[in-house]
PDB file of C-alpha atoms and ligand atoms in Angstrom:
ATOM      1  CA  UNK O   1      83.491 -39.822-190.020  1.00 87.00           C
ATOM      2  CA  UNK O   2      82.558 -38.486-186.805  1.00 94.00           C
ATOM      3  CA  UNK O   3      85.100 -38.896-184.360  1.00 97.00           C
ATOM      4  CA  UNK O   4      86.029 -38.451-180.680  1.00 98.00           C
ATOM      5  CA  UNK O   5      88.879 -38.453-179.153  1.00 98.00           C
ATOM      6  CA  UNK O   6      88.560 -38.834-175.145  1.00 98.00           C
ATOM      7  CA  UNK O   7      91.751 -39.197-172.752  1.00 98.00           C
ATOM      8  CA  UNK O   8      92.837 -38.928-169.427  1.00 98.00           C
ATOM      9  CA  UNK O   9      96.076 -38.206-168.890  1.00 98.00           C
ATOM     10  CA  UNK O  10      97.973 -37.204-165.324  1.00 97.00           C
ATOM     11  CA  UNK O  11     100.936 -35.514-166.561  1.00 97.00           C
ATOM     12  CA  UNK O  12      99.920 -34.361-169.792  1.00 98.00           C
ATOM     13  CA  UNK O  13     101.692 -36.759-171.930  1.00 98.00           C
ATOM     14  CA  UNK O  14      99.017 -38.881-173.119  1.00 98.00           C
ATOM     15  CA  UNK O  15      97.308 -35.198-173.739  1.00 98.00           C
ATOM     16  CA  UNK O  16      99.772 -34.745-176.058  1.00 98.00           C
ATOM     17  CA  UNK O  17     100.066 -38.098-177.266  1.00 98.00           C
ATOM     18  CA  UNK O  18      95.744 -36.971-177.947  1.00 98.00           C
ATOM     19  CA  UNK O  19      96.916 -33.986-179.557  1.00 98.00           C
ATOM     20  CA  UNK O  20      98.723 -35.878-182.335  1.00 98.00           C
ATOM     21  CA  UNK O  21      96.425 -38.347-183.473  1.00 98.00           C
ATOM     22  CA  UNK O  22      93.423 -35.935-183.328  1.00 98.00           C
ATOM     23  CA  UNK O  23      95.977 -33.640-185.697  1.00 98.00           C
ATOM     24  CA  UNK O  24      96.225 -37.388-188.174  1.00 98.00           C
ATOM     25  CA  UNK O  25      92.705 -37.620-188.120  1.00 97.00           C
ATOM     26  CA  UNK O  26      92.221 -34.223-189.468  1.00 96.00           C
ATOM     27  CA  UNK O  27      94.235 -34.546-191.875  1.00 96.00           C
ATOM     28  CA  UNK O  28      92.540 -37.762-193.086  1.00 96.00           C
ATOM     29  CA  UNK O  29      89.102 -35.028-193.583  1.00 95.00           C
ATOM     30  CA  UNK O  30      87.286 -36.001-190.377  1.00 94.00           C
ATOM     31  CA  UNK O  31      85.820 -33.652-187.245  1.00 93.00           C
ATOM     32  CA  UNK O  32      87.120 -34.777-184.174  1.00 97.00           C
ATOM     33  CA  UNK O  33      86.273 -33.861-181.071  1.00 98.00           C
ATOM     34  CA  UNK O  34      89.386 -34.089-178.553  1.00 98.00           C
ATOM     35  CA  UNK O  35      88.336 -34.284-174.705  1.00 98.00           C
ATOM     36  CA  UNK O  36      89.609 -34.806-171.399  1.00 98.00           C
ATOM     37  CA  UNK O  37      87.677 -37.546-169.336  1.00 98.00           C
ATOM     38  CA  UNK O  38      86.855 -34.871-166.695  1.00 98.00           C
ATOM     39  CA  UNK O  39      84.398 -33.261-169.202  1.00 98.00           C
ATOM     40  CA  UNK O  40      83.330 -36.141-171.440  1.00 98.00           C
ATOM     41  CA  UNK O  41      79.658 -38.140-171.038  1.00 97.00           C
ATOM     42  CA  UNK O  42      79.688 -41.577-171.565  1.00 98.00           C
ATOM     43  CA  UNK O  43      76.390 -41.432-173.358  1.00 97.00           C
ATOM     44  CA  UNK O  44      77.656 -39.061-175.799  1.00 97.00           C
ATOM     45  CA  UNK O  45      79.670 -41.638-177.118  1.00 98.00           C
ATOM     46  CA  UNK O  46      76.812 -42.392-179.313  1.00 98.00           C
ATOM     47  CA  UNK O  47      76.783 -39.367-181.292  1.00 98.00           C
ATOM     48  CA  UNK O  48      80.201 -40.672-183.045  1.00 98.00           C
ATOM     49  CA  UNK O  49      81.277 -43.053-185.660  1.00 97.00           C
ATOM     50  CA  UNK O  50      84.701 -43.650-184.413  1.00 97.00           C
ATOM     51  CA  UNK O  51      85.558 -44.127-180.800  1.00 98.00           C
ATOM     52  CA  UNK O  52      88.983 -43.103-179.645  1.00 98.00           C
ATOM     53  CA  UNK O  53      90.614 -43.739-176.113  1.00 98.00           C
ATOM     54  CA  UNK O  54      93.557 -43.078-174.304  1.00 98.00           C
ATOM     55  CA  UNK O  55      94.953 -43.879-171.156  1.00 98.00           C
ATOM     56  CA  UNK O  56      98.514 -43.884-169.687  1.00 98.00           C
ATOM     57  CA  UNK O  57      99.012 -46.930-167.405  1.00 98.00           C
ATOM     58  CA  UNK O  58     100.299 -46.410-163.868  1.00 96.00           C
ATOM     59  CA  UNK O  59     100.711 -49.083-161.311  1.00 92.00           C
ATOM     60  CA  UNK O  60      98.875 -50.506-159.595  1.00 89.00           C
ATOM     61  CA  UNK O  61      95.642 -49.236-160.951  1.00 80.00           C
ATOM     62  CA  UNK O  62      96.821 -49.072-164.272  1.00 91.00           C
ATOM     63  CA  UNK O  63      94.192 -47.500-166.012  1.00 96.00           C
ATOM     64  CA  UNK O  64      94.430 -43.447-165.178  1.00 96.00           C
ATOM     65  CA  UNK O  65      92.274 -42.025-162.416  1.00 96.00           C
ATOM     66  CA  UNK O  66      89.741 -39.739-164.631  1.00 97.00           C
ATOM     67  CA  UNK O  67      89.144 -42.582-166.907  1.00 98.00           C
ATOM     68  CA  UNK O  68      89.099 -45.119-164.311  1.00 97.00           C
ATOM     69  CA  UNK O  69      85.087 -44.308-163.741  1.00 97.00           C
ATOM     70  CA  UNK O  70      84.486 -43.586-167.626  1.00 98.00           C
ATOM     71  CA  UNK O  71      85.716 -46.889-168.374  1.00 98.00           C
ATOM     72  CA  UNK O  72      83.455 -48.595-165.121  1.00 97.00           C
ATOM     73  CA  UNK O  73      80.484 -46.872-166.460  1.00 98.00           C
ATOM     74  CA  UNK O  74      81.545 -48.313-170.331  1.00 98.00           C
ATOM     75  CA  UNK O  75      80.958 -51.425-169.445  1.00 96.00           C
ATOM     76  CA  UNK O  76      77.604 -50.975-169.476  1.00 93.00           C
ATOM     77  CA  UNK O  77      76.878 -49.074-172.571  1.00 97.00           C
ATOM     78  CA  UNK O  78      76.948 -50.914-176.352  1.00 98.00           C
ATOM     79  CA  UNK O  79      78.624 -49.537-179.031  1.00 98.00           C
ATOM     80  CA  UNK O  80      77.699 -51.978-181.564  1.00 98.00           C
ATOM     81  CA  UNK O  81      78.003 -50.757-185.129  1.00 98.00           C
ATOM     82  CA  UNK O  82      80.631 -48.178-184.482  1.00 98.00           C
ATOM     83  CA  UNK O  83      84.751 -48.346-185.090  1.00 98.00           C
ATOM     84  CA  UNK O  84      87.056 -47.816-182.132  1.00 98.00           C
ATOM     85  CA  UNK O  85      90.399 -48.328-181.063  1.00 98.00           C
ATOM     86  CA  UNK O  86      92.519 -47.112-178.244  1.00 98.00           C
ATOM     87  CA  UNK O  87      96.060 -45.714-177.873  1.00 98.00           C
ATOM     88  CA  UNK O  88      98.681 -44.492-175.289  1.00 98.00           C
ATOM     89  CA  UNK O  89     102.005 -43.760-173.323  1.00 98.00           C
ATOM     90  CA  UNK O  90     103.698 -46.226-170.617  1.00 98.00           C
ATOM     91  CA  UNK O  91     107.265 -46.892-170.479  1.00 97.00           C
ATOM     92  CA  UNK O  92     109.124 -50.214-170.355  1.00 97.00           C
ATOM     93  CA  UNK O  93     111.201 -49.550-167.757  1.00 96.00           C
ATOM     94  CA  UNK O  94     107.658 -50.503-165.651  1.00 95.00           C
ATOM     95  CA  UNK O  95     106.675 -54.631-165.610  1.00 91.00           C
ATOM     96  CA  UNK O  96     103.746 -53.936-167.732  1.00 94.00           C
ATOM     97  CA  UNK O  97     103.935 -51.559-170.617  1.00 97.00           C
ATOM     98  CA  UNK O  98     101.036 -50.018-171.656  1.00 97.00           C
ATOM     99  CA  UNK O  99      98.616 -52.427-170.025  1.00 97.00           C
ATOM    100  CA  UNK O 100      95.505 -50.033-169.852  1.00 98.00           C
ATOM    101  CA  UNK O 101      95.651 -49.469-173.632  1.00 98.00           C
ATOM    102  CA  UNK O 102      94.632 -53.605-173.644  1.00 98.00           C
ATOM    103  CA  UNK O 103      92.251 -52.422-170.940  1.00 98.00           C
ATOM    104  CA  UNK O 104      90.286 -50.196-173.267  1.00 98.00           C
ATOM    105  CA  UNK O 105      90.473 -51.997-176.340  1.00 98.00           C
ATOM    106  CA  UNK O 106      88.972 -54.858-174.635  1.00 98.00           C
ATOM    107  CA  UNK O 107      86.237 -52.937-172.927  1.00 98.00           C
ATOM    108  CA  UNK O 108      85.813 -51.265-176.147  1.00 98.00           C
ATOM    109  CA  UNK O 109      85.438 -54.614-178.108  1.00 98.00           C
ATOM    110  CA  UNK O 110      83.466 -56.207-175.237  1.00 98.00           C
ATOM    111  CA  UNK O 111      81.002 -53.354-176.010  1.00 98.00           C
ATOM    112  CA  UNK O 112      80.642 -54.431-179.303  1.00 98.00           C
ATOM    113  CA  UNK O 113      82.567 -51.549-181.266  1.00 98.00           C
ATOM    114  CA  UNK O 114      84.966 -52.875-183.718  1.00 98.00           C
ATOM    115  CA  UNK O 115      88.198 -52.590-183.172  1.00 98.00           C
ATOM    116  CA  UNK O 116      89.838 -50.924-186.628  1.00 98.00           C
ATOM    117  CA  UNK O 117      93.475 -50.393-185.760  1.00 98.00           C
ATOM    118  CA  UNK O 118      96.066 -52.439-184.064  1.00 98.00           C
ATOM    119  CA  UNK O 119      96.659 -50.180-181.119  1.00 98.00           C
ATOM    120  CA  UNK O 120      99.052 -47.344-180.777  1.00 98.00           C
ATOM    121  CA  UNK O 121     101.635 -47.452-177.652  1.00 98.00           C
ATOM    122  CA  UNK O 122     104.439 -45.033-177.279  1.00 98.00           C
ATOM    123  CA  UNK O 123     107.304 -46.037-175.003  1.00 98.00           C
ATOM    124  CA  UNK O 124     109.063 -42.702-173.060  1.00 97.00           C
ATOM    125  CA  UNK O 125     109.083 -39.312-174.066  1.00 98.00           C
ATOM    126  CA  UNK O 126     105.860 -38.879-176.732  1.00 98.00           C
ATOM    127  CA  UNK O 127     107.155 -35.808-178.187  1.00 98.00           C
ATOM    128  CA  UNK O 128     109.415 -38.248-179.628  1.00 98.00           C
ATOM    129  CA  UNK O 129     106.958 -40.384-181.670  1.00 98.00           C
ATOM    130  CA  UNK O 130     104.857 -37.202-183.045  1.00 98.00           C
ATOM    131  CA  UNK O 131     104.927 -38.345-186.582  1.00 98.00           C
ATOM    132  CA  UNK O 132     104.474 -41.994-185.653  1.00 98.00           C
ATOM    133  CA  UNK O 133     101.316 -40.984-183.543  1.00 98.00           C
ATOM    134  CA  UNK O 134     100.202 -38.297-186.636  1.00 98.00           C
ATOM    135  CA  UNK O 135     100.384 -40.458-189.013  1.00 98.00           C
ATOM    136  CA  UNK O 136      98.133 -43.634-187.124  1.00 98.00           C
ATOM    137  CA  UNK O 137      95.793 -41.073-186.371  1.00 98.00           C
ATOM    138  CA  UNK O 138      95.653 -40.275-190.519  1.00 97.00           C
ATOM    139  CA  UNK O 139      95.969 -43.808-190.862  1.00 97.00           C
ATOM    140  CA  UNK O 140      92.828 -44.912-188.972  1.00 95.00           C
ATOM    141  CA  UNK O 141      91.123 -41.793-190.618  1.00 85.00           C
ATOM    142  CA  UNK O 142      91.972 -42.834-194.227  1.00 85.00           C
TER     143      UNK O 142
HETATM  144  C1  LIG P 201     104.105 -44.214-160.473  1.00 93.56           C
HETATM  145  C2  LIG P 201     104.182 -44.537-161.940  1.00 93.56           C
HETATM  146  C3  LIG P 201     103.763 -45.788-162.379  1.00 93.56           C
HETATM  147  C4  LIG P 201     103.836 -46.141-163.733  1.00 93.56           C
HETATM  148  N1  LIG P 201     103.470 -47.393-164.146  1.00 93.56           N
HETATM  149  C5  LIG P 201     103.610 -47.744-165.453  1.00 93.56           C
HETATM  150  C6  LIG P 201     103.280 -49.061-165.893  1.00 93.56           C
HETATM  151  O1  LIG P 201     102.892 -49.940-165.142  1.00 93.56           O
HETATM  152  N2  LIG P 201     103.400 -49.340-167.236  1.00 93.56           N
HETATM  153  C7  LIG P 201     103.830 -48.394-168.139  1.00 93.56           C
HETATM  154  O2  LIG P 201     103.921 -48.712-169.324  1.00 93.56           O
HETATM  155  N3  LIG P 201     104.141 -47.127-167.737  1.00 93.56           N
HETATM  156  C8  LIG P 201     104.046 -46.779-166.427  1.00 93.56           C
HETATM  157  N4  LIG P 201     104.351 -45.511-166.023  1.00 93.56           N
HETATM  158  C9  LIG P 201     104.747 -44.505-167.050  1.00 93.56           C
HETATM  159  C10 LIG P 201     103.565 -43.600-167.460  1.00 93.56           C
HETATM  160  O3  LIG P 201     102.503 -44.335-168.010  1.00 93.56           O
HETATM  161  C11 LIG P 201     104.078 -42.591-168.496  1.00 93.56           C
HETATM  162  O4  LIG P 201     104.991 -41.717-167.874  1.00 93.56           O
HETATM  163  C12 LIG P 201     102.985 -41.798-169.179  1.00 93.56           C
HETATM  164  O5  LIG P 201     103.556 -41.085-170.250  1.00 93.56           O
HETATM  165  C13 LIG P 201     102.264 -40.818-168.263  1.00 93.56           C
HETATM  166  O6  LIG P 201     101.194 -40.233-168.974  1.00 93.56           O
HETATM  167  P1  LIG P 201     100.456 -38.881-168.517  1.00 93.56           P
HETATM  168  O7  LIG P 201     101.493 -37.763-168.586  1.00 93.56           O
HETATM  169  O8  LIG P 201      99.380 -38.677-169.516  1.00 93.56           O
HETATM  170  O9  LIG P 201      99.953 -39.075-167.151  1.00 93.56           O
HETATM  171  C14 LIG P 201     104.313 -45.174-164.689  1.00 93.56           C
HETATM  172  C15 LIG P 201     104.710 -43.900-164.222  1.00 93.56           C
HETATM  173  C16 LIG P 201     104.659 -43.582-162.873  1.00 93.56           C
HETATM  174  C17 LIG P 201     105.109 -42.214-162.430  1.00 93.56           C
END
């Protein structure tokens, strides 16, 4: 399946977090493409089968600056017909863990994509859960 991976991450962590479930997906057979928000189009989004995205959440925006516009302009695109799901890092020491993953998958099923994985959230240091995040990516991919 042809797959895209697009994240926005302030810190790198959710980079990394990228990095691993691109690596599952790979492993499951599939070309991904892995991109920062700074460089990705929302209209190539339709060039893919499976819709990836990942934001870390920071109060009191909560979804990441880059992808802040990328998911404004989403919400007027349609994905219908194509698989999606969305993943990232937060930490619970914060009121509301991982709230912009919820943010994307519900723009993402609002679009019309469906939603084919329960979403992925890491709590602290994502080096941490590598094989966790591997292995969803290979999961979703299988
Ligand atoms: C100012 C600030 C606010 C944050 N707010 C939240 C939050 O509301 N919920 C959460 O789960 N994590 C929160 N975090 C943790 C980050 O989401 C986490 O460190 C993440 O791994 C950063 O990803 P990045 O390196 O890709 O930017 C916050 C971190 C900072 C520094």
């Amino acid at each position: 399946m042809k797959t895209i991976v697009v994240f926005g991450s302030f810190v790198g962590n959710t980079e990394t977090l990228a990095g691993y479930v691109a690596r599952g997906l790979e492993l499951a057979g599939h070309a991904v493409t892995l991109k920062d928000v700074v460089y990705a189009d929302i209209d190539e989004l339709q060039d893919y089968e499976l819709i990836l995205l990942a934001s870390p959440t920071y109060e009191p925006k909560m979804v990441q600056d880059d992808m802040l516009p990328f998911y404004e302009k989403l919400a007027g695109v349609r994905l219908d017909g194509k698989k999606a799901a969305a993943f990232g890092p937060g930490d619970t020491a914060w009121p509301d863990f991982c709230e912009a993953v919820h943010f994307l998958e519900k723009r993402l099923r609002d679009c019309g994509a469906e939603i084919i994985a329960e979403a992925l959230m890491v709590d602290g240091v994502v080096e941490e859960h590598e094989t966790r995040a591997v292995e969803w990516g290979r999961s979703i991919g299988a």
